[in-house]
Amino acid sequence: MAGTQEFVEADNAEAIITRIEHKSRKIESLLKQSRPVEALKTALEGAPPKTRDERCKSATWIVVHRAIMAIKDVDGMFSSLDPEYYDILMK
């Protein structure tokens, strides 16, 4: 039974999508303020790494991708990320 709790259930997917939509608005605000690294960190915070729901994966990727595309110095961004954010980004 322990293995069944590792992945997000479909019932929770709607809640995750709602959180991602809220997060997307915050990211857009940060990007308008020319704070792309903070936008990326916001996108990565609370990312559900253990979900089988493709909608959640896709929605998460869209917000992360949007933040990354706004960053001009990608090498500098990687060096400024905390290891926890880097790990989430690589997953």
PDB file of C-alpha atoms in Angstrom:
ATOM      1  CA  MET A   1       0.000   0.000   0.000  1.00  0.00           C
ATOM      2  CA  ALA A   2       2.929   2.380   0.524  1.00  0.00           C
ATOM      3  CA  GLY A   3       3.549   2.576  -3.221  1.00  0.00           C
ATOM      4  CA  THR A   4       0.055   3.844  -3.949  1.00  0.00           C
ATOM      5  CA  GLN A   5       0.672   7.074  -2.015  1.00  0.00           C
ATOM      6  CA  GLU A   6       3.825   7.993  -3.968  1.00  0.00           C
ATOM      7  CA  PHE A   7       1.922   9.496  -6.882  1.00  0.00           C
ATOM      8  CA  VAL A   8      -0.685  12.255  -6.893  1.00  0.00           C
ATOM      9  CA  GLU A   9      -4.177  10.902  -7.323  1.00  0.00           C
ATOM     10  CA  ALA A  10      -6.423  12.206 -10.110  1.00  0.00           C
ATOM     11  CA  ASP A  11      -8.719  13.832  -7.522  1.00  0.00           C
ATOM     12  CA  ASN A  12      -5.845  16.054  -6.424  1.00  0.00           C
ATOM     13  CA  ALA A  13      -4.954  16.951 -10.007  1.00  0.00           C
ATOM     14  CA  GLU A  14      -7.612  19.667 -10.188  1.00  0.00           C
ATOM     15  CA  ALA A  15      -6.254  21.258  -7.018  1.00  0.00           C
ATOM     16  CA  ILE A  16      -2.735  21.135  -8.447  1.00  0.00           C
ATOM     17  CA  ILE A  17      -3.887  22.732 -11.717  1.00  0.00           C
ATOM     18  CA  THR A  18      -5.596  25.516  -9.755  1.00  0.00           C
ATOM     19  CA  ARG A  19      -2.387  26.183  -7.776  1.00  0.00           C
ATOM     20  CA  ILE A  20      -0.370  26.255 -11.001  1.00  0.00           C
ATOM     21  CA  GLU A  21      -2.791  28.777 -12.554  1.00  0.00           C
ATOM     22  CA  HIS A  22      -2.435  31.002  -9.489  1.00  0.00           C
ATOM     23  CA  LYS A  23       1.330  30.590  -9.625  1.00  0.00           C
ATOM     24  CA  SER A  24       1.290  31.518 -13.322  1.00  0.00           C
ATOM     25  CA  ARG A  25      -0.267  34.896 -12.554  1.00  0.00           C
ATOM     26  CA  LYS A  26       2.395  35.563  -9.917  1.00  0.00           C
ATOM     27  CA  ILE A  27       5.133  34.575 -12.386  1.00  0.00           C
ATOM     28  CA  GLU A  28       3.776  36.951 -15.025  1.00  0.00           C
ATOM     29  CA  SER A  29       3.823  39.736 -12.456  1.00  0.00           C
ATOM     30  CA  LEU A  30       7.447  38.979 -11.549  1.00  0.00           C
ATOM     31  CA  LEU A  31       8.439  38.895 -15.220  1.00  0.00           C
ATOM     32  CA  LYS A  32       6.823  42.303 -15.777  1.00  0.00           C
ATOM     33  CA  GLN A  33       8.961  43.566 -12.886  1.00  0.00           C
ATOM     34  CA  SER A  34      12.103  42.184 -14.633  1.00  0.00           C
ATOM     35  CA  ARG A  35      12.662  39.550 -11.944  1.00  0.00           C
ATOM     36  CA  PRO A  36      13.010  36.371 -14.058  1.00  0.00           C
ATOM     37  CA  VAL A  37      15.145  34.354 -11.622  1.00  0.00           C
ATOM     38  CA  GLU A  38      12.604  34.925  -8.861  1.00  0.00           C
ATOM     39  CA  ALA A  39       9.884  33.953 -11.349  1.00  0.00           C
ATOM     40  CA  LEU A  40      11.723  30.696 -12.056  1.00  0.00           C
ATOM     41  CA  LYS A  41      12.085  29.941  -8.356  1.00  0.00           C
ATOM     42  CA  THR A  42       8.371  30.596  -7.923  1.00  0.00           C
ATOM     43  CA  ALA A  43       7.607  28.254 -10.816  1.00  0.00           C
ATOM     44  CA  LEU A  44       9.710  25.503  -9.263  1.00  0.00           C
ATOM     45  CA  GLU A  45       8.334  25.866  -5.731  1.00  0.00           C
ATOM     46  CA  GLY A  46       5.841  23.165  -4.911  1.00  0.00           C
ATOM     47  CA  ALA A  47       6.220  21.499  -8.299  1.00  0.00           C
ATOM     48  CA  PRO A  48       4.587  18.049  -8.067  1.00  0.00           C
ATOM     49  CA  PRO A  49       7.436  15.714  -9.102  1.00  0.00           C
ATOM     50  CA  LYS A  50       5.473  12.536  -8.449  1.00  0.00           C
ATOM     51  CA  THR A  51       2.351  12.920 -10.510  1.00  0.00           C
ATOM     52  CA  ARG A  52       1.159  10.722 -13.313  1.00  0.00           C
ATOM     53  CA  ASP A  53      -1.377  13.278 -14.468  1.00  0.00           C
ATOM     54  CA  GLU A  54      -0.172  14.665 -17.803  1.00  0.00           C
ATOM     55  CA  ARG A  55      -2.159  17.884 -17.323  1.00  0.00           C
ATOM     56  CA  CYS A  56      -0.202  18.651 -14.158  1.00  0.00           C
ATOM     57  CA  LYS A  57       3.106  17.865 -15.819  1.00  0.00           C
ATOM     58  CA  SER A  58       2.248  19.984 -18.836  1.00  0.00           C
ATOM     59  CA  ALA A  59       0.977  22.938 -16.798  1.00  0.00           C
ATOM     60  CA  THR A  60       4.096  22.863 -14.627  1.00  0.00           C
ATOM     61  CA  TRP A  61       6.359  22.738 -17.672  1.00  0.00           C
ATOM     62  CA  ILE A  62       4.573  25.719 -19.249  1.00  0.00           C
ATOM     63  CA  VAL A  63       5.161  28.001 -16.243  1.00  0.00           C
ATOM     64  CA  VAL A  64       8.770  26.844 -15.810  1.00  0.00           C
ATOM     65  CA  HIS A  65       9.453  27.272 -19.533  1.00  0.00           C
ATOM     66  CA  ARG A  66       7.937  30.767 -19.516  1.00  0.00           C
ATOM     67  CA  ALA A  67      10.246  31.826 -16.690  1.00  0.00           C
ATOM     68  CA  ILE A  68      13.350  30.257 -18.274  1.00  0.00           C
ATOM     69  CA  MET A  69      12.690  31.947 -21.619  1.00  0.00           C
ATOM     70  CA  ALA A  70      12.765  35.352 -19.913  1.00  0.00           C
ATOM     71  CA  ILE A  71      16.253  34.763 -18.492  1.00  0.00           C
ATOM     72  CA  LYS A  72      19.017  36.215 -20.634  1.00  0.00           C
ATOM     73  CA  ASP A  73      21.984  34.855 -18.644  1.00  0.00           C
ATOM     74  CA  VAL A  74      21.188  31.147 -18.278  1.00  0.00           C
ATOM     75  CA  ASP A  75      24.664  30.275 -16.947  1.00  0.00           C
ATOM     76  CA  GLY A  76      24.325  32.943 -14.281  1.00  0.00           C
ATOM     77  CA  MET A  77      20.869  31.649 -13.436  1.00  0.00           C
ATOM     78  CA  PHE A  78      22.163  28.125 -12.884  1.00  0.00           C
ATOM     79  CA  SER A  79      24.945  29.373 -10.632  1.00  0.00           C
ATOM     80  CA  SER A  80      22.499  31.434  -8.579  1.00  0.00           C
ATOM     81  CA  LEU A  81      19.964  28.643  -8.032  1.00  0.00           C
ATOM     82  CA  ASP A  82      19.915  26.855  -4.719  1.00  0.00           C
ATOM     83  CA  PRO A  83      20.614  23.117  -5.053  1.00  0.00           C
ATOM     84  CA  GLU A  84      16.986  22.287  -4.206  1.00  0.00           C
ATOM     85  CA  TYR A  85      15.699  24.381  -7.140  1.00  0.00           C
ATOM     86  CA  TYR A  86      18.331  22.954  -9.472  1.00  0.00           C
ATOM     87  CA  ASP A  87      17.282  19.433  -8.479  1.00  0.00           C
ATOM     88  CA  ILE A  88      13.597  20.184  -9.127  1.00  0.00           C
ATOM     89  CA  LEU A  89      14.444  21.764 -12.476  1.00  0.00           C
ATOM     90  CA  MET A  90      16.390  18.702 -13.573  1.00  0.00           C
ATOM     91  CA  LYS A  91      13.511  16.399 -12.644  1.00  0.00           C
TER      92      LYS A  91
END
